[in-house]
């Protein structure tokens, strides 16, 4: 069991109220004392306008940043399309050249130019004889004599 300790007078204690009659009721004039001024709240509208303005400014800046960054994407897509178009043109030109180099097209172009095929003369390639219109003692580009039977 705990025993209460005695606390010295004046240290953390209040003096006891004298037991006596209750205080008399205050007159009505004293009851209507002037009211203390009410603490009013700060206006909300400026703060809300500030917050909305900051949010709108952030949104606009993000949209502008996105548009600036998207310009490179548009440029890259344009270059890819241009490269694709150029590849298609290159392939079509290669195809046209290959069609013109085919034997049937070459023969048709020769006939249009008046160069028909000469089926009446026989042209035999003989490696031992020099070509028509070429001198017989032609040397090879390295300065060596022709070796008979090799065509060089």
PDB file of C-alpha atoms in Angstrom:
ATOM      1  CA  UNK A   1       0.000   0.000   0.000  1.00  0.00           C
ATOM      2  CA  UNK A   2       1.197   3.417  -0.863  1.00  0.00           C
ATOM      3  CA  UNK A   3       1.344   6.117   1.680  1.00  0.00           C
ATOM      4  CA  UNK A   4       0.688   9.678   0.509  1.00  0.00           C
ATOM      5  CA  UNK A   5       3.564  11.979   0.977  1.00  0.00           C
ATOM      6  CA  UNK A   6       3.248  15.383   2.439  1.00  0.00           C
ATOM      7  CA  UNK A   7       3.883  18.199  -0.040  1.00  0.00           C
ATOM      8  CA  UNK A   8       5.272  21.423   1.362  1.00  0.00           C
ATOM      9  CA  UNK A   9       2.896  24.380   1.267  1.00  0.00           C
ATOM     10  CA  UNK A  10       3.316  26.719  -1.732  1.00  0.00           C
ATOM     11  CA  UNK A  11       5.007  24.207  -3.974  1.00  0.00           C
ATOM     12  CA  UNK A  12       2.694  23.210  -6.827  1.00  0.00           C
ATOM     13  CA  UNK A  13      -0.470  23.384  -4.753  1.00  0.00           C
ATOM     14  CA  UNK A  14      -3.315  25.855  -4.699  1.00  0.00           C
ATOM     15  CA  UNK A  15      -4.679  27.217  -1.524  1.00  0.00           C
ATOM     16  CA  UNK A  16      -7.984  25.684  -0.670  1.00  0.00           C
ATOM     17  CA  UNK A  17     -11.119  27.755  -1.331  1.00  0.00           C
ATOM     18  CA  UNK A  18     -12.699  28.989   1.740  1.00  0.00           C
ATOM     19  CA  UNK A  19     -15.961  27.336   2.305  1.00  0.00           C
ATOM     20  CA  UNK A  20     -18.534  29.990   2.393  1.00  0.00           C
ATOM     21  CA  UNK A  21     -21.554  31.306   0.695  1.00  0.00           C
ATOM     22  CA  UNK A  22     -21.686  31.161  -3.074  1.00  0.00           C
ATOM     23  CA  UNK A  23     -20.958  34.404  -4.871  1.00  0.00           C
ATOM     24  CA  UNK A  24     -23.907  36.600  -5.596  1.00  0.00           C
ATOM     25  CA  UNK A  25     -25.394  36.663  -9.038  1.00  0.00           C
ATOM     26  CA  UNK A  26     -23.932  39.342 -11.279  1.00  0.00           C
ATOM     27  CA  UNK A  27     -26.190  42.179 -12.344  1.00  0.00           C
ATOM     28  CA  UNK A  28     -27.600  42.074 -15.882  1.00  0.00           C
ATOM     29  CA  UNK A  29     -25.477  45.042 -17.011  1.00  0.00           C
ATOM     30  CA  UNK A  30     -22.335  43.191 -16.200  1.00  0.00           C
ATOM     31  CA  UNK A  31     -23.477  40.122 -18.119  1.00  0.00           C
ATOM     32  CA  UNK A  32     -23.612  42.033 -21.424  1.00  0.00           C
ATOM     33  CA  UNK A  33     -19.986  42.948 -21.491  1.00  0.00           C
ATOM     34  CA  UNK A  34     -18.641  44.013 -24.871  1.00  0.00           C
ATOM     35  CA  UNK A  35     -17.808  40.951 -26.887  1.00  0.00           C
ATOM     36  CA  UNK A  36     -14.205  40.429 -27.806  1.00  0.00           C
ATOM     37  CA  UNK A  37     -13.579  40.859 -31.523  1.00  0.00           C
ATOM     38  CA  UNK A  38     -13.944  37.535 -33.323  1.00  0.00           C
ATOM     39  CA  UNK A  39     -10.885  36.205 -35.016  1.00  0.00           C
ATOM     40  CA  UNK A  40     -11.787  36.102 -38.661  1.00  0.00           C
ATOM     41  CA  UNK A  41     -10.382  33.602 -41.135  1.00  0.00           C
ATOM     42  CA  UNK A  42      -8.084  34.834 -43.863  1.00  0.00           C
ATOM     43  CA  UNK A  43      -9.895  35.086 -47.195  1.00  0.00           C
ATOM     44  CA  UNK A  44      -9.868  31.838 -49.166  1.00  0.00           C
ATOM     45  CA  UNK A  45     -10.280  33.282 -52.652  1.00  0.00           C
ATOM     46  CA  UNK A  46      -6.688  34.577 -53.127  1.00  0.00           C
ATOM     47  CA  UNK A  47      -5.223  31.282 -51.955  1.00  0.00           C
ATOM     48  CA  UNK A  48      -7.489  29.272 -54.260  1.00  0.00           C
ATOM     49  CA  UNK A  49      -6.634  31.555 -57.172  1.00  0.00           C
ATOM     50  CA  UNK A  50      -2.939  31.074 -56.437  1.00  0.00           C
ATOM     51  CA  UNK A  51      -3.261  27.280 -56.361  1.00  0.00           C
ATOM     52  CA  UNK A  52      -5.374  27.187 -59.541  1.00  0.00           C
ATOM     53  CA  UNK A  53      -2.942  29.568 -61.257  1.00  0.00           C
ATOM     54  CA  UNK A  54       0.038  27.410 -60.319  1.00  0.00           C
ATOM     55  CA  UNK A  55      -1.701  24.266 -61.561  1.00  0.00           C
ATOM     56  CA  UNK A  56      -2.657  25.916 -64.859  1.00  0.00           C
ATOM     57  CA  UNK A  57       0.859  27.297 -65.310  1.00  0.00           C
ATOM     58  CA  UNK A  58       2.347  23.855 -64.701  1.00  0.00           C
ATOM     59  CA  UNK A  59      -0.048  22.284 -67.178  1.00  0.00           C
ATOM     60  CA  UNK A  60       0.734  24.845 -69.876  1.00  0.00           C
ATOM     61  CA  UNK A  61       4.491  24.469 -69.335  1.00  0.00           C
ATOM     62  CA  UNK A  62       4.201  20.671 -69.600  1.00  0.00           C
ATOM     63  CA  UNK A  63       2.220  20.990 -72.829  1.00  0.00           C
ATOM     64  CA  UNK A  64       4.836  23.322 -74.301  1.00  0.00           C
ATOM     65  CA  UNK A  65       7.646  21.010 -73.243  1.00  0.00           C
ATOM     66  CA  UNK A  66       5.841  18.065 -74.807  1.00  0.00           C
ATOM     67  CA  UNK A  67       5.358  19.993 -78.075  1.00  0.00           C
ATOM     68  CA  UNK A  68       9.035  20.954 -78.224  1.00  0.00           C
ATOM     69  CA  UNK A  69      10.112  17.372 -77.634  1.00  0.00           C
ATOM     70  CA  UNK A  70       7.607  16.073 -80.194  1.00  0.00           C
ATOM     71  CA  UNK A  71       9.146  18.213 -82.963  1.00  0.00           C
ATOM     72  CA  UNK A  72      12.136  15.862 -83.146  1.00  0.00           C
ATOM     73  CA  UNK A  73       9.791  12.927 -83.421  1.00  0.00           C
ATOM     74  CA  UNK A  74       7.933  14.562 -86.333  1.00  0.00           C
ATOM     75  CA  UNK A  75      11.237  15.324 -88.061  1.00  0.00           C
ATOM     76  CA  UNK A  76      12.445  11.730 -87.587  1.00  0.00           C
ATOM     77  CA  UNK A  77       9.183  10.341 -88.978  1.00  0.00           C
ATOM     78  CA  UNK A  78       9.451  12.665 -91.999  1.00  0.00           C
ATOM     79  CA  UNK A  79      13.007  11.495 -92.676  1.00  0.00           C
ATOM     80  CA  UNK A  80      11.968   7.840 -92.370  1.00  0.00           C
ATOM     81  CA  UNK A  81       9.172   8.408 -94.887  1.00  0.00           C
ATOM     82  CA  UNK A  82      11.552  10.203 -97.251  1.00  0.00           C
ATOM     83  CA  UNK A  83      14.083   7.356 -97.009  1.00  0.00           C
ATOM     84  CA  UNK A  84      11.330   4.835 -97.685  1.00  0.00           C
ATOM     85  CA  UNK A  85      10.197   6.785-100.777  1.00  0.00           C
ATOM     86  CA  UNK A  86      13.769   6.986-102.054  1.00  0.00           C
ATOM     87  CA  UNK A  87      14.238   3.228-101.590  1.00  0.00           C
ATOM     88  CA  UNK A  88      11.047   2.571-103.533  1.00  0.00           C
ATOM     89  CA  UNK A  89      12.297   4.845-106.357  1.00  0.00           C
ATOM     90  CA  UNK A  90      15.674   3.102-106.345  1.00  0.00           C
ATOM     91  CA  UNK A  91      14.054  -0.330-106.605  1.00  0.00           C
ATOM     92  CA  UNK A  92      11.774   0.775-109.440  1.00  0.00           C
ATOM     93  CA  UNK A  93      14.742   2.213-111.369  1.00  0.00           C
ATOM     94  CA  UNK A  94      16.747  -0.978-110.834  1.00  0.00           C
ATOM     95  CA  UNK A  95      13.777  -2.970-112.076  1.00  0.00           C
ATOM     96  CA  UNK A  96      13.453  -0.758-115.171  1.00  0.00           C
ATOM     97  CA  UNK A  97      17.180  -1.122-115.942  1.00  0.00           C
ATOM     98  CA  UNK A  98      17.025  -4.896-115.520  1.00  0.00           C
ATOM     99  CA  UNK A  99      14.046  -5.049-117.916  1.00  0.00           C
ATOM    100  CA  UNK A 100      15.982  -3.008-120.491  1.00  0.00           C
ATOM    101  CA  UNK A 101      19.027  -5.301-120.184  1.00  0.00           C
ATOM    102  CA  UNK A 102      17.038  -8.483-120.878  1.00  0.00           C
ATOM    103  CA  UNK A 103      17.833 -10.095-124.257  1.00  0.00           C
ATOM    104  CA  UNK A 104      14.337  -9.586-125.628  1.00  0.00           C
ATOM    105  CA  UNK A 105      14.403  -5.850-124.876  1.00  0.00           C
ATOM    106  CA  UNK A 106      17.927  -5.476-126.310  1.00  0.00           C
ATOM    107  CA  UNK A 107      16.869  -7.217-129.538  1.00  0.00           C
ATOM    108  CA  UNK A 108      13.771  -5.034-129.829  1.00  0.00           C
ATOM    109  CA  UNK A 109      15.844  -1.859-129.306  1.00  0.00           C
ATOM    110  CA  UNK A 110      18.335  -3.016-131.954  1.00  0.00           C
ATOM    111  CA  UNK A 111      15.543  -3.550-134.472  1.00  0.00           C
ATOM    112  CA  UNK A 112      14.132  -0.097-133.699  1.00  0.00           C
ATOM    113  CA  UNK A 113      17.568   1.400-134.421  1.00  0.00           C
ATOM    114  CA  UNK A 114      17.889  -0.531-137.674  1.00  0.00           C
ATOM    115  CA  UNK A 115      20.400  -3.039-136.336  1.00  0.00           C
ATOM    116  CA  UNK A 116      18.866  -6.364-137.191  1.00  0.00           C
ATOM    117  CA  UNK A 117      20.448  -9.677-136.406  1.00  0.00           C
ATOM    118  CA  UNK A 118      22.891 -10.892-139.049  1.00  0.00           C
ATOM    119  CA  UNK A 119      22.049 -14.549-139.474  1.00  0.00           C
ATOM    120  CA  UNK A 120      23.744 -14.817-142.881  1.00  0.00           C
ATOM    121  CA  UNK A 121      27.357 -14.554-141.705  1.00  0.00           C
ATOM    122  CA  UNK A 122      29.015 -17.019-139.440  1.00  0.00           C
ATOM    123  CA  UNK A 123      31.288 -15.636-136.760  1.00  0.00           C
ATOM    124  CA  UNK A 124      33.434 -18.218-135.101  1.00  0.00           C
ATOM    125  CA  UNK A 125      35.738 -17.287-132.289  1.00  0.00           C
ATOM    126  CA  UNK A 126      39.076 -19.018-132.754  1.00  0.00           C
ATOM    127  CA  UNK A 127      41.511 -18.541-129.891  1.00  0.00           C
ATOM    128  CA  UNK A 128      44.524 -19.153-132.177  1.00  0.00           C
ATOM    129  CA  UNK A 129      43.595 -16.372-134.558  1.00  0.00           C
ATOM    130  CA  UNK A 130      43.629 -12.747-133.548  1.00  0.00           C
ATOM    131  CA  UNK A 131      40.316 -10.968-133.450  1.00  0.00           C
ATOM    132  CA  UNK A 132      39.085  -9.266-136.606  1.00  0.00           C
ATOM    133  CA  UNK A 133      40.691  -5.838-136.947  1.00  0.00           C
ATOM    134  CA  UNK A 134      43.500  -6.632-134.465  1.00  0.00           C
ATOM    135  CA  UNK A 135      47.122  -7.034-135.477  1.00  0.00           C
ATOM    136  CA  UNK A 136      48.631 -10.522-135.138  1.00  0.00           C
ATOM    137  CA  UNK A 137      51.573  -9.632-132.908  1.00  0.00           C
ATOM    138  CA  UNK A 138      49.612  -7.964-130.148  1.00  0.00           C
ATOM    139  CA  UNK A 139      51.191  -8.241-126.743  1.00  0.00           C
ATOM    140  CA  UNK A 140      49.342  -8.631-123.491  1.00  0.00           C
ATOM    141  CA  UNK A 141      49.072  -5.607-121.210  1.00  0.00           C
ATOM    142  CA  UNK A 142      52.016  -6.849-119.141  1.00  0.00           C
ATOM    143  CA  UNK A 143      54.242  -6.758-122.244  1.00  0.00           C
ATOM    144  CA  UNK A 144      54.370 -10.538-122.703  1.00  0.00           C
ATOM    145  CA  UNK A 145      53.787 -12.367-125.965  1.00  0.00           C
ATOM    146  CA  UNK A 146      50.584 -14.226-126.594  1.00  0.00           C
ATOM    147  CA  UNK A 147      50.578 -17.869-125.705  1.00  0.00           C
ATOM    148  CA  UNK A 148      49.082 -19.908-128.553  1.00  0.00           C
ATOM    149  CA  UNK A 149      45.952 -21.859-127.679  1.00  0.00           C
ATOM    150  CA  UNK A 150      45.195 -19.905-124.522  1.00  0.00           C
ATOM    151  CA  UNK A 151      43.607 -16.815-126.037  1.00  0.00           C
ATOM    152  CA  UNK A 152      45.980 -14.610-124.098  1.00  0.00           C
TER     153      UNK A 152
END
